[in-house]
Coordinates of C-alpha atoms in Angstrom, one line a residue:
Chain A
M950 CA 4.3 37.8 24.1
G951 CA 6.1 34.5 23.7
E952 CA 6.9 33.1 20.5
V953 CA 4.6 30.4 19.1
T954 CA 6.5 27.1 18.6
V955 CA 5.8 24.9 15.8
V956 CA 6.7 21.3 15.9
Y957 CA 7.7 19.8 12.5
I958 CA 8.2 16.0 12.1
L959 CA 9.4 14.3 8.8
G960 CA 8.3 10.6 8.6
I961 CA 10.3 8.5 6.2
S962 CA 9.6 4.9 4.9
C963 CA 12.0 3.3 2.5
Y964 CA 14.3 0.3 1.7
Y965 CA 11.6 -2.4 1.1
H966 CA 8.9 -1.2 -1.3
D967 CA 6.9 2.0 -1.8
S968 CA 9.2 4.4 -0.1
A969 CA 7.7 7.7 1.0
A970 CA 7.8 10.8 3.1
A971 CA 5.4 12.8 5.1
L972 CA 5.5 16.1 6.7
I973 CA 3.7 16.7 9.9
K974 CA 3.2 20.1 11.5
D975 CA 1.8 20.1 14.9
G976 CA 0.2 16.7 14.5
I977 CA -1.4 17.8 11.2
V978 CA -0.3 16.1 7.8
V979 CA 0.7 18.9 5.5
A980 CA 2.3 17.1 2.8
C981 CA 3.1 13.5 1.8
S982 CA 4.0 11.7 -1.4
D983 CA 5.4 8.2 -2.5
E984 CA 8.9 8.6 -4.1
E985 CA 7.4 6.5 -7.0
R986 CA 5.6 9.7 -8.3
F987 CA 8.8 11.5 -8.7
S988 CA 11.2 8.8 -9.7
R989 CA 8.5 7.1 -12.2
I990 CA 9.6 3.7 -11.0
K991 CA 6.7 1.7 -9.7
H992 CA 6.9 0.7 -6.0
D993 CA 10.4 2.6 -5.7
S994 CA 12.0 1.3 -2.6
S995 CA 15.0 3.9 -2.7
F996 CA 15.6 6.6 -0.2
P997 CA 12.7 9.1 -0.9
K998 CA 15.0 12.1 -1.7
K999 CA 12.6 13.7 -4.0
A1000 CA 9.4 13.1 -1.8
I1001 CA 11.4 14.7 1.0
Q1002 CA 12.3 17.6 -1.1
F1003 CA 8.7 18.1 -2.2
C1004 CA 7.4 17.9 1.5
L1005 CA 9.8 20.6 2.6
E1006 CA 9.3 22.9 -0.4
K1007 CA 5.7 22.7 -0.2
E1008 CA 5.9 23.9 3.5
G1009 CA 8.4 26.4 2.5
I1010 CA 11.1 24.9 5.2
T1011 CA 14.4 23.4 5.0
S1012 CA 15.7 20.2 7.0
K1013 CA 17.2 22.8 9.6
D1014 CA 13.6 23.5 10.5
L1015 CA 12.8 19.9 11.3
D1016 CA 12.3 19.1 15.0
F1017 CA 12.5 15.3 14.3
V1018 CA 12.9 12.9 11.6
V1019 CA 11.3 9.4 12.2
F1020 CA 12.2 6.2 10.3
Y1021 CA 9.3 3.9 10.2
E1022 CA 10.9 0.8 11.7
K1023 CA 13.8 -0.5 13.7
P1024 CA 16.5 -1.6 11.2
F1025 CA 18.5 -3.6 13.7
I1026 CA 15.7 -5.8 14.9
K1027 CA 14.8 -6.5 11.3
F1028 CA 18.4 -7.4 10.5
E1029 CA 18.4 -9.6 13.7
R1030 CA 15.3 -11.4 12.2
I1031 CA 16.9 -11.9 8.8
L1032 CA 20.3 -13.2 10.5
L1033 CA 18.7 -15.6 12.8
T1034 CA 16.3 -16.9 10.1
S1035 CA 19.5 -17.4 7.9
L1036 CA 21.0 -19.3 10.8
Y1037 CA 18.1 -21.4 11.6
Y1038 CA 17.4 -22.6 8.0
A1039 CA 21.0 -23.0 7.0
P1040 CA 22.0 -24.6 4.6
K1041 CA 18.6 -23.9 2.7
S1042 CA 19.0 -20.1 3.2
L1043 CA 22.1 -19.6 1.3
S1044 CA 20.4 -17.3 -1.2
L1045 CA 18.5 -15.5 1.5
F1046 CA 21.7 -15.0 3.5
R1047 CA 23.8 -13.9 0.5
E1048 CA 21.4 -11.5 -1.0
S1049 CA 20.3 -10.0 2.3
M1050 CA 23.7 -9.4 3.7
K1051 CA 24.7 -7.6 0.5
E1052 CA 21.6 -5.3 0.7
W1053 CA 22.2 -4.9 4.5
F1054 CA 25.8 -4.1 4.4
F1055 CA 25.7 -1.9 1.4
D1056 CA 22.5 0.0 2.5
K1057 CA 20.1 -0.9 5.0
L1058 CA 22.4 -1.1 8.1
W1059 CA 23.5 2.5 7.5
V1060 CA 20.0 4.1 7.5
K1061 CA 20.8 6.3 10.3
S1062 CA 24.0 7.8 8.7
H1063 CA 22.3 8.0 5.5
I1064 CA 19.6 9.9 6.5
I1065 CA 21.8 12.3 8.8
S1066 CA 24.0 12.9 5.7
E1067 CA 21.1 13.3 3.3
L1068 CA 19.2 15.9 5.4
K1069 CA 22.2 17.4 7.3
I1070 CA 20.5 17.0 10.8
P1071 CA 22.2 16.2 14.3
S1072 CA 21.8 12.6 15.3
Q1073 CA 19.7 13.5 18.3
K1074 CA 16.8 14.5 16.0
L1075 CA 16.8 11.2 14.2
L1076 CA 14.3 8.6 15.8
F1077 CA 13.0 5.2 14.9
S1078 CA 9.6 3.9 15.4
E1079 CA 8.4 0.3 15.0
H1080 CA 7.0 -1.2 11.8
H1081 CA 3.5 -2.2 13.3
L1082 CA 3.3 0.7 15.4
S1083 CA 3.8 2.9 12.5
H1084 CA 1.1 1.2 10.7
A1085 CA -1.2 1.1 13.5
A1086 CA -0.4 4.9 14.4
S1087 CA -1.1 5.8 10.8
S1088 CA -4.6 4.4 11.0
F1089 CA -5.7 5.6 14.3
Y1090 CA -4.2 9.1 14.6
C1091 CA -5.7 10.0 11.2
S1092 CA -9.1 8.4 12.3
P1093 CA -12.1 10.4 13.6
F1094 CA -12.1 8.0 16.6
K1095 CA -11.3 9.1 20.3
E1096 CA -11.1 5.4 21.0
S1097 CA -10.6 2.6 19.1
A1098 CA -9.3 -1.0 18.6
V1099 CA -6.4 -1.1 16.4
L1100 CA -5.3 -3.9 13.8
S1101 CA -2.1 -4.1 11.9
I1102 CA -1.5 -7.0 9.3
D1103 CA 1.0 -7.1 6.5
A1104 CA 3.9 -9.5 5.2
V1105 CA 6.3 -8.8 7.9
G1106 CA 7.9 -6.0 10.0
E1107 CA 10.7 -6.3 12.3
W1108 CA 9.4 -9.8 13.6
T1109 CA 5.7 -9.1 13.8
T1110 CA 3.3 -9.9 11.0
T1111 CA -0.1 -9.4 12.7
S1112 CA -0.7 -7.2 16.0
W1113 CA -3.5 -5.5 17.8
G1114 CA -4.1 -3.1 20.4
I1115 CA -6.2 -0.3 22.0
A1116 CA -5.9 3.3 21.4
K1117 CA -7.4 6.2 23.3
G1118 CA -6.8 9.8 23.2
N1119 CA -3.3 10.4 22.2
R1120 CA -2.1 7.0 23.6
L1121 CA -1.7 3.8 21.4
D1122 CA -0.8 0.5 23.0
L1123 CA -0.3 -2.8 21.0
K1124 CA -1.2 -5.6 23.2
E1125 CA -0.5 -9.0 21.3
E1126 CA 1.1 -10.0 18.0
I1127 CA 1.9 -13.0 15.9
K1128 CA 5.5 -13.3 14.7
F1129 CA 7.4 -14.4 11.5
P1130 CA 7.1 -16.7 9.7
N1131 CA 3.4 -16.9 10.6
S1132 CA 2.1 -14.3 8.2
L1133 CA -1.5 -13.8 6.7
G1134 CA 0.1 -11.4 4.1
L1135 CA 2.7 -13.8 3.0
L1136 CA 0.2 -16.7 2.9
Y1137 CA -1.7 -14.5 0.4
S1138 CA 1.3 -13.4 -1.5
A1139 CA 2.4 -17.1 -1.8
F1140 CA -0.9 -17.9 -3.6
T1141 CA -0.4 -14.6 -5.6
V1142 CA 2.9 -15.9 -6.9
F1143 CA 1.3 -19.3 -7.5
A1144 CA -1.5 -18.0 -9.7
G1145 CA 1.3 -16.3 -11.8
Y1146 CA 1.4 -12.9 -10.5
E1147 CA 4.2 -10.7 -8.6
A1148 CA 4.2 -10.6 -4.9
N1149 CA 3.5 -7.1 -3.5
E1150 CA 2.1 -6.1 -6.8
G1151 CA -0.4 -8.8 -7.9
E1152 CA -2.5 -9.3 -4.7
Y1153 CA -5.2 -6.9 -6.3
K1154 CA -5.1 -9.2 -9.4
L1155 CA -5.8 -12.1 -7.2
M1156 CA -8.6 -10.5 -5.5
G1157 CA -10.1 -9.5 -8.9
L1158 CA -9.7 -13.0 -10.2
A1159 CA -11.5 -14.7 -7.1
P1160 CA -15.1 -13.8 -8.2
Y1161 CA -14.7 -15.7 -11.3
G1162 CA -14.0 -19.0 -9.5
K1163 CA -15.7 -21.2 -6.7
A1164 CA -14.1 -21.7 -3.4
K1165 CA -13.3 -25.5 -4.1
Y1166 CA -10.1 -25.7 -2.4
K1167 CA -10.9 -24.2 0.8
K1168 CA -10.1 -27.6 2.5
E1169 CA -6.7 -28.0 0.9
I1170 CA -5.7 -24.5 1.7
S1171 CA -7.1 -24.7 5.4
N1172 CA -4.9 -27.8 5.6
L1173 CA -1.8 -25.6 5.3
I1174 CA -2.8 -23.5 8.3
D1175 CA -3.5 -24.1 11.9
V1176 CA -6.0 -21.6 13.0
K1177 CA -7.4 -21.3 16.7
K1178 CA -10.8 -19.9 17.8
D1179 CA -9.1 -16.6 18.8
G1180 CA -8.1 -16.1 15.1
S1181 CA -4.1 -16.8 15.9
F1182 CA -2.7 -18.8 13.3
S1183 CA 0.4 -20.9 12.5
L1184 CA 1.4 -22.0 9.0
K1185 CA 2.8 -25.3 8.3
R1186 CA 6.3 -24.6 7.4
E1187 CA 6.7 -27.6 5.2
Y1188 CA 4.6 -25.9 2.5
F1189 CA 6.3 -22.4 2.5
S1190 CA 9.9 -21.5 1.5
Y1191 CA 9.6 -17.7 1.9
Q1192 CA 11.2 -17.7 5.3
Y1193 CA 14.6 -18.9 3.8
D1194 CA 14.3 -18.5 -0.1
L1195 CA 14.4 -15.2 -1.8
T1196 CA 13.6 -16.9 -5.1
G1197 CA 10.7 -19.1 -4.3
V1198 CA 7.7 -18.8 -1.7
Y1199 CA 6.6 -22.4 -1.5
T1200 CA 7.8 -25.8 -1.5
K1201 CA 7.6 -28.9 -3.5
K1202 CA 5.3 -30.3 -0.9
F1203 CA 2.8 -27.2 -1.9
K1204 CA 3.2 -28.2 -5.6
E1205 CA 2.2 -31.8 -4.8
V1206 CA -1.0 -30.5 -3.5
F1207 CA -1.8 -27.5 -5.8
G1208 CA 0.2 -28.3 -9.1
D1209 CA 2.3 -25.9 -11.1
R1210 CA 2.4 -22.4 -11.3
N1211 CA 0.0 -20.6 -13.7
V1212 CA 1.9 -19.7 -16.8
M1213 CA -1.1 -17.8 -18.4
P1214 CA -2.1 -15.4 -15.7
D1215 CA -3.7 -12.7 -18.2
K1216 CA -6.4 -15.2 -18.8
V1217 CA -9.2 -16.5 -16.6
I1218 CA -8.3 -20.2 -16.1
E1219 CA -11.0 -22.0 -14.2
Y1220 CA -8.5 -23.8 -11.8
Y1221 CA -6.6 -20.6 -10.7
A1222 CA -9.7 -18.7 -10.6
D1223 CA -11.0 -21.5 -8.2
I1224 CA -7.8 -21.3 -6.2
A1225 CA -8.2 -17.5 -6.0
A1226 CA -11.6 -17.7 -4.6
S1227 CA -10.4 -20.4 -2.2
I1228 CA -7.5 -18.4 -0.8
Q1229 CA -9.7 -15.2 -0.6
S1230 CA -12.4 -17.1 1.2
V1231 CA -9.9 -18.7 3.7
F1232 CA -8.3 -15.3 4.2
E1233 CA -11.6 -13.8 5.0
D1234 CA -12.5 -16.5 7.5
M1235 CA -9.1 -15.9 9.2
L1236 CA -9.6 -12.1 9.2
L1237 CA -12.9 -12.3 10.7
K1238 CA -11.8 -14.6 13.4
I1239 CA -9.1 -12.2 14.3
V1240 CA -11.4 -9.3 14.2
D1241 CA -14.0 -11.1 16.4
Y1242 CA -11.3 -11.9 18.9
I1243 CA -10.1 -8.2 19.0
Y1244 CA -13.8 -7.1 19.6
S1245 CA -14.1 -9.6 22.6
K1246 CA -11.0 -8.0 24.1
T1247 CA -11.9 -4.3 23.5
T1248 CA -15.7 -4.0 23.1
T1249 CA -15.3 -0.6 21.6
P1250 CA -17.4 0.0 18.4
N1251 CA -14.5 1.3 16.5
I1252 CA -11.7 -0.3 14.7
C1253 CA -8.8 1.0 12.8
F1254 CA -7.1 -1.3 10.4
A1255 CA -3.7 -0.8 8.7
G1256 CA -1.0 -2.6 6.9
G1257 CA -0.8 -4.0 3.4
V1258 CA -3.6 -6.5 4.1
A1259 CA -6.0 -3.7 4.8
L1260 CA -5.8 -3.0 1.0
N1261 CA -8.0 -6.2 0.7
S1262 CA -11.2 -4.0 0.0
K1263 CA -13.3 -7.1 -0.3
A1264 CA -12.5 -8.4 3.3
N1265 CA -12.7 -4.8 4.6
W1266 CA -16.3 -4.8 3.7
L1267 CA -16.9 -8.0 5.7
I1268 CA -15.6 -6.3 8.9
L1269 CA -18.5 -3.9 8.8
K1270 CA -21.0 -6.4 7.6
K1271 CA -20.1 -9.5 9.7
T1272 CA -18.5 -8.4 12.9
K1273 CA -19.5 -6.4 15.8
F1274 CA -17.6 -3.3 15.1
K1275 CA -19.8 -0.5 14.0
N1276 CA -17.2 1.8 12.4
L1277 CA -14.1 1.2 10.4
Y1278 CA -11.3 3.4 9.4
I1279 CA -8.5 2.8 7.0
Q1280 CA -5.9 5.3 6.3
P1281 CA -5.8 5.8 2.5
S1282 CA -2.3 4.6 2.1
A1283 CA -2.5 1.7 4.3
G1284 CA 0.7 -0.4 3.2
D1285 CA 4.2 0.6 3.9
S1286 CA 4.2 4.2 2.4
G1287 CA 1.7 5.0 5.2
G1288 CA 4.3 4.1 7.6
A1289 CA 5.9 7.5 7.1
I1290 CA 2.7 9.2 8.5
G1291 CA 2.3 6.7 11.1
A1292 CA 6.0 7.0 12.3
G1293 CA 5.6 10.8 12.6
L1294 CA 2.3 10.8 14.2
Y1295 CA 3.3 8.3 16.9
I1296 CA 6.2 10.2 18.1
Y1297 CA 4.1 13.4 18.1
H1298 CA 1.1 11.9 20.1
H1299 CA 2.5 8.9 22.0
V1300 CA 6.0 9.7 22.6
L1301 CA 5.9 13.4 23.0
G1302 CA 2.5 13.4 24.6
N1303 CA 0.6 15.9 22.4
N1304 CA -3.1 16.0 21.9
R1305 CA -5.1 15.1 18.9
S1306 CA -6.9 17.5 16.7
Y1307 CA -6.4 16.0 13.1
M1308 CA -8.5 13.7 11.0
M1309 CA -7.5 12.5 7.3
D1310 CA -10.7 12.8 5.5
R1311 CA -9.2 13.7 2.2
V1312 CA -6.3 12.3 0.3
Y1313 CA -5.2 15.4 -1.7
F1314 CA -1.5 16.1 -0.4
G1315 CA 0.6 15.7 -3.4
T1316 CA 2.1 17.6 -6.2
S1317 CA 0.0 20.5 -7.4
N1318 CA -0.3 21.9 -10.9
D1319 CA -0.7 25.5 -11.5
N1320 CA -2.8 26.6 -14.6
N1321 CA -0.3 29.1 -15.8
E1322 CA 2.4 26.6 -15.7
I1323 CA 0.3 24.3 -17.7
E1324 CA -0.4 26.7 -20.4
K1325 CA 3.1 27.8 -20.6
F1326 CA 4.1 24.1 -21.1
L1327 CA 1.5 23.8 -23.8
L1328 CA 2.4 26.9 -25.4
T1329 CA 6.1 26.0 -25.4
K1330 CA 5.4 22.5 -27.0
K1331 CA 2.9 23.9 -29.5
I1332 CA 0.1 21.7 -28.4
S1333 CA -3.3 22.9 -29.4
F1334 CA -5.8 23.4 -26.6
V1335 CA -9.1 25.1 -25.6
K1336 CA -9.0 26.9 -22.3
S1337 CA -12.2 26.7 -20.5
K1338 CA -13.7 30.0 -19.5
N1339 CA -14.6 28.9 -16.0
D1340 CA -15.6 25.6 -14.1
K1341 CA -19.0 25.5 -15.7
D1342 CA -17.7 25.6 -19.2
L1343 CA -14.9 23.0 -18.4
I1344 CA -17.4 20.7 -16.9
D1345 CA -19.9 21.1 -19.6
Q1346 CA -17.4 20.2 -22.2
T1347 CA -16.1 17.2 -20.4
V1348 CA -19.5 15.8 -19.6
D1349 CA -20.1 16.3 -23.4
V1350 CA -17.3 14.1 -24.4
L1351 CA -17.9 11.6 -21.7
S1352 CA -21.3 10.9 -22.6
R1353 CA -20.3 10.6 -26.2
G1354 CA -18.3 7.5 -25.1
K1355 CA -14.8 9.2 -25.2
V1356 CA -12.2 8.4 -22.5
V1357 CA -11.0 11.5 -20.7
G1358 CA -7.6 11.9 -18.7
W1359 CA -8.6 14.2 -15.8
V1360 CA -5.9 16.0 -13.9
Q1361 CA -6.8 18.6 -11.3
S1362 CA -4.9 20.3 -8.4
Q1363 CA -3.0 18.1 -6.0
A1364 CA -2.2 14.6 -6.5
E1365 CA -3.6 11.9 -4.3
W1366 CA -1.9 10.2 -1.5
G1367 CA -1.9 6.5 -1.6
P1368 CA -2.5 3.8 -4.2
R1369 CA -5.9 5.0 -5.5
A1370 CA -6.6 7.7 -8.1
L1371 CA -9.7 9.6 -6.6
G1372 CA -10.5 12.1 -9.2
H1373 CA -7.3 14.2 -9.2
R1374 CA -5.2 12.0 -11.3
S1375 CA -7.8 9.7 -12.8
I1376 CA -8.8 8.2 -16.3
L1377 CA -12.6 8.7 -16.6
A1378 CA -15.3 7.1 -18.8
D1379 CA -18.9 6.4 -19.1
P1380 CA -19.8 3.5 -16.7
R1381 CA -23.2 2.7 -18.5
F1382 CA -21.9 0.1 -21.1
S1383 CA -19.9 -3.0 -20.4
Y1384 CA -17.8 -2.4 -23.7
M1385 CA -16.4 0.8 -22.1
R1386 CA -14.5 -1.5 -19.9
D1387 CA -12.8 -3.2 -22.9
I1388 CA -12.1 0.1 -24.6
V1389 CA -10.3 1.4 -21.5
N1390 CA -8.5 -1.8 -21.1
T1391 CA -7.4 -2.5 -24.6
K1392 CA -6.8 1.2 -25.7
I1393 CA -5.3 2.5 -22.3
K1394 CA -4.5 0.4 -19.6
F1395 CA -3.4 -2.9 -21.2
R1396 CA -4.0 -4.8 -18.1
E1397 CA -5.7 -8.1 -17.6
A1398 CA -9.1 -8.1 -19.1
F1399 CA -10.8 -9.8 -16.0
R1400 CA -9.9 -6.9 -13.6
P1401 CA -12.9 -4.7 -12.9
F1402 CA -13.0 -0.8 -12.9
A1403 CA -14.1 1.2 -10.1
P1404 CA -17.0 3.8 -10.0
S1405 CA -17.0 7.3 -8.5
V1406 CA -20.4 8.2 -7.4
I1407 CA -21.7 11.3 -5.7
E1408 CA -22.3 10.7 -2.2
E1409 CA -25.7 11.8 -1.9
R1410 CA -27.0 9.4 -4.5
A1411 CA -24.7 6.5 -3.6
D1412 CA -27.5 4.7 -1.9
E1413 CA -29.4 4.3 -5.2
F1414 CA -26.7 2.6 -7.0
F1415 CA -25.0 0.5 -4.2
D1416 CA -26.3 -1.5 -1.1
L1417 CA -24.6 0.3 1.6
G1418 CA -26.9 -0.4 4.5
P1419 CA -25.9 1.8 7.4
Y1420 CA -22.4 2.3 6.4
K1421 CA -22.9 5.1 4.0
N1422 CA -20.9 7.5 6.1
Q1423 CA -17.9 5.2 6.5
L1424 CA -14.7 7.2 5.5
P1425 CA -13.1 4.1 3.8
L1426 CA -16.0 4.6 1.2
R1427 CA -14.3 7.9 0.2
F1428 CA -11.0 6.3 -0.2
M1429 CA -12.1 3.2 -2.4
Q1430 CA -11.3 0.8 0.3
L1431 CA -14.8 -1.2 0.5
V1432 CA -16.0 -3.6 -2.2
V1433 CA -19.8 -3.3 -1.9
P1434 CA -22.8 -4.9 -3.7
V1435 CA -24.2 -3.0 -6.6
A1436 CA -28.1 -2.5 -6.3
K1437 CA -29.6 -5.2 -8.2
K1438 CA -31.8 -2.9 -10.3
K1439 CA -28.9 -0.7 -11.3
R1440 CA -26.5 -3.4 -12.4
D1441 CA -27.5 -3.1 -16.0
K1442 CA -26.9 0.9 -15.7
L1443 CA -23.4 0.2 -14.4
G1444 CA -22.1 -2.5 -16.8
A1445 CA -18.7 -1.2 -17.1
V1446 CA -18.0 -0.9 -13.4
T1447 CA -20.2 -4.0 -12.0
H1448 CA -17.8 -7.0 -11.5
V1449 CA -19.0 -10.4 -12.4
D1450 CA -20.3 -11.1 -8.9
G1451 CA -22.3 -8.1 -8.8
T1452 CA -19.8 -6.1 -6.6
A1453 CA -17.9 -2.7 -7.1
R1454 CA -15.4 -0.8 -5.3
P1455 CA -17.1 2.7 -5.4
Q1456 CA -15.6 6.1 -4.3
L1457 CA -18.1 8.3 -2.6
V1458 CA -17.3 11.9 -3.7
D1459 CA -18.3 14.7 -1.4
K1460 CA -18.9 18.3 -2.1
E1461 CA -16.7 19.6 0.5
T1462 CA -13.4 17.7 -0.1
N1463 CA -13.8 17.3 -3.8
P1464 CA -16.1 20.0 -5.2
L1465 CA -14.9 20.1 -8.8
Y1466 CA -15.1 16.2 -9.2
H1467 CA -18.5 16.2 -7.5
R1468 CA -19.8 18.8 -9.9
L1469 CA -18.6 16.7 -12.9
I1470 CA -20.2 13.6 -11.8
H1471 CA -23.2 15.4 -10.8
E1472 CA -23.7 17.1 -14.1
F1473 CA -22.9 13.8 -16.0
G1474 CA -25.7 12.6 -13.9
L1475 CA -28.1 15.3 -15.0
K1476 CA -27.3 14.6 -18.7
T1477 CA -27.4 10.7 -18.4
G1478 CA -29.5 9.9 -15.4
V1479 CA -26.4 8.1 -13.8
P1480 CA -24.4 10.2 -11.5
V1481 CA -21.4 7.8 -11.6
L1482 CA -18.2 7.7 -13.6
L1483 CA -15.8 5.0 -14.4
N1484 CA -12.6 6.0 -12.5
T1485 CA -9.3 4.3 -12.9
S1486 CA -5.8 5.6 -12.1
F1487 CA -4.1 7.8 -14.7
N1488 CA -1.2 5.4 -15.7
L1489 CA -0.2 2.8 -18.1
K1490 CA 0.5 -0.9 -17.1
G1491 CA 3.8 -1.0 -15.0
E1492 CA 4.0 2.7 -14.3
P1493 CA 3.2 4.7 -11.3
I1494 CA 0.2 7.1 -11.4
V1495 CA 0.9 10.4 -13.2
N1496 CA 2.1 13.2 -11.0
T1497 CA 2.8 16.3 -13.2
Y1498 CA 0.9 17.6 -16.2
E1499 CA 4.1 16.5 -18.2
D1500 CA 3.7 13.0 -17.0
A1501 CA 0.0 13.3 -17.8
Y1502 CA 0.6 14.5 -21.4
K1503 CA 3.3 11.8 -22.0
T1504 CA 0.7 9.1 -20.9
F1505 CA -1.9 10.7 -23.0
I1506 CA 0.2 10.6 -26.1
K1507 CA 1.3 7.0 -25.4
S1508 CA -2.3 5.7 -24.9
G1509 CA -5.5 5.6 -26.5
I1510 CA -7.1 8.4 -24.3
D1511 CA -9.3 10.7 -26.3
V1512 CA -9.2 13.9 -24.3
L1513 CA -7.0 15.3 -21.7
V1514 CA -8.1 17.8 -19.2
L1515 CA -5.2 19.6 -17.4
G1516 CA -6.7 22.0 -14.9
K1517 CA -8.6 24.5 -17.2
H1518 CA -7.1 23.3 -20.4
I1519 CA -8.7 20.8 -22.7
I1520 CA -6.6 18.7 -25.1
K1521 CA -8.1 16.7 -27.8
K1522 CA -6.2 14.0 -29.5
S1523 CA -5.5 14.9 -33.2
K1524 CA -6.5 12.2 -35.6
K1525 CA -3.0 12.0 -37.1
Chain B
M198 CA 37.6 9.8 -17.7
K199 CA 36.3 7.1 -19.9
T200 CA 39.0 4.7 -18.8
Y201 CA 38.0 5.5 -15.2
R202 CA 34.3 4.8 -15.7
Q203 CA 35.2 1.5 -17.5
W204 CA 37.5 0.4 -14.6
K205 CA 34.7 1.3 -12.0
K206 CA 32.3 -0.9 -13.9
I207 CA 34.8 -3.8 -14.0
A208 CA 35.7 -3.0 -10.3
K209 CA 32.1 -3.4 -9.2
K210 CA 31.8 -6.8 -10.8
I211 CA 35.0 -7.9 -9.2
A212 CA 33.7 -6.5 -5.9
G213 CA 30.3 -8.2 -6.5
F214 CA 32.1 -11.6 -7.3
Q215 CA 34.4 -11.1 -4.2
A216 CA 31.3 -10.5 -2.0
D217 CA 29.6 -13.7 -3.2
V218 CA 32.8 -15.8 -2.6
I219 CA 33.2 -14.4 0.9
L220 CA 29.6 -14.7 1.9
F221 CA 29.4 -18.1 0.4
L222 CA 32.6 -19.3 2.6
I223 CA 31.1 -17.5 5.7
F224 CA 27.9 -19.2 5.2
F225 CA 29.4 -22.7 4.9
I226 CA 32.3 -22.4 7.3
V227 CA 30.6 -20.4 10.1
L228 CA 26.8 -20.1 9.6
C229 CA 26.0 -23.9 8.9
P230 CA 28.0 -25.3 12.0
L231 CA 26.6 -22.6 14.1
S232 CA 23.1 -23.5 12.8
L233 CA 23.5 -26.9 14.1
L234 CA 24.8 -25.8 17.4
F235 CA 22.2 -23.3 17.9
R236 CA 19.4 -25.5 17.1
K237 CA 20.4 -27.7 19.8
L238 CA 21.5 -25.4 22.5
S239 CA 19.6 -22.1 21.8
K240 CA 17.5 -20.6 24.6
N241 CA 16.8 -17.5 22.3
N242 CA 13.2 -17.4 21.8
S243 CA 13.3 -15.5 18.5
F244 CA 15.5 -18.3 17.1
K245 CA 13.4 -21.2 18.6
E246 CA 10.0 -19.8 17.5
Q247 CA 11.2 -20.1 13.8
N248 CA 9.9 -23.6 14.0
V249 CA 7.3 -24.2 16.8
R250 CA 3.6 -23.4 16.5
I251 CA 3.2 -19.9 18.3
Y252 CA 0.1 -17.9 18.4
W253 CA -0.9 -14.6 20.0
V254 CA 2.2 -13.4 21.9
K255 CA 1.7 -10.7 24.7
R256 CA 3.9 -7.6 23.7
K257 CA 6.4 -6.6 26.4
K258 CA 5.4 -3.6 28.2
T259 CA 8.3 -1.0 27.5
V260 CA 8.0 2.9 28.0
H261 CA 8.0 4.4 24.6
D262 CA 10.0 7.5 25.3
I263 CA 12.6 9.5 23.5
T264 CA 15.2 7.1 24.6
W265 CA 13.2 4.2 23.1
A266 CA 12.7 6.1 19.9
R267 CA 16.5 6.7 19.5
L268 CA 17.2 3.0 19.3
Q269 CA 17.3 1.3 16.0

């Protein structure tokens, strides 16, 4: 009998933001993580050494066992873009040139030798995908679809900012693209910065602020863009400076139209809320035009969406509601970190010609916490805890504290992949009363008061609480990627998780992929009549989501969380 | 050892300053004149596209095989 050959591919994304590694075994994702979870630096862009080590250790292999290592983009083409942009915009591009050249000459140009020396692999094993191909592949090859349209939109890759294509079986072909500096992602980021938030970080905040305002400035914003019927667009350069300036994103002319930057972004200021509503509305209109165009070219009922822009969960819902596409898939980590998965899968399927057998319907690929280790840690640190006898006991005790208005830090088994905490590294609370939102915000998260919290609901009863229409079985609902209306009759029962516009971004929890969390919500429902929990990521403002039980304990001590559940162990905060 | 570490810190600062000066000179002596020249003469699409209104561009058909994947 011949030996069975296993193909291991390691995908890597790094050097921009959210660096990550993913290990793919015969086309199946077996381990993946963002580097930030280990380094504890939010949006860490450095080489993902620890994430790679985690992936290899999890599978019990070394870098020698890897068949290929794939970097998620083509660095030389990206360098060409930066060089030509500096050249074109000189002398205005001095800061771009100076800072970029330092970054590129010290680090980014040597990606190849860096990876080879870090992993000690022969150079033939190192491959490079393209930024938008990696995004598109991360969505399609993880989707349940045999055939689909694919759409990838983010700030910028090598040259491309937006691209679409068709995928069938193991083939993925991008057909058309829009190039830098015309970028929907950068347009949204420009207004994010204008509203007082940080680009690549504050886009969620702008989205959360939008429902507080009215789209009064749509016309003014539309004047900055030339949009065609087919959804393609061109930004008017005189209003934007991100092409050539690293320190600013918009010009004086932009300020003449919209005024000065928001200096109080923590508060809801009517003008900036109106701006947020306006840019969200313009953005949605543009996205829907693009999606309609893609449908006219592909006429498949399925679409896979990827890139940082696919994290705009408000707009994602409209793709299902307002276009002819019937099914939507978004890989849980749609941004740059997801490129690590996409790069590996693209090589495995499209380049090497292997068939598909994989679908990503869950997100638990990260660090695992062993109950024995947790106990050892608690005993060593002399931390008093109660060890639950079994799952029922654990859930009964947790439901009891939750229903008494306490806030619970909940850490179970493997960490989530992607930016959302989906019931393994979560802070949980009772969603029924709006004051719970203020408690979680002021005692624990310390974030802007206007930002909503998301609910987790058991899948079989999601219809009762949210107006999901025929889209209940869409996988993005499991990954908290769609903002949907809360059922009018239930809004008063979900005071802490219903946003000001009557929407929420629910996570539908199913029994099969998330049994313990499902049971917890189910039991909470039996006790309170509401099978829903407020679920927010287990981290403090400015920190990455906790990874290990030690991270969780540190966060627990620093914050106002009342009870910490680490695996089977329940720790209550002492009154001291 | 302590002196060496201190020297490394100072050397790093000097290197940073040197890099800034060199890049500044390259920018104004080489890049700026080239920029003017390129703007007038360039046939390079990637360069010209920076300031013209472009919309959907068809992607070039290339075979994505291992040779393609080895290119950076």
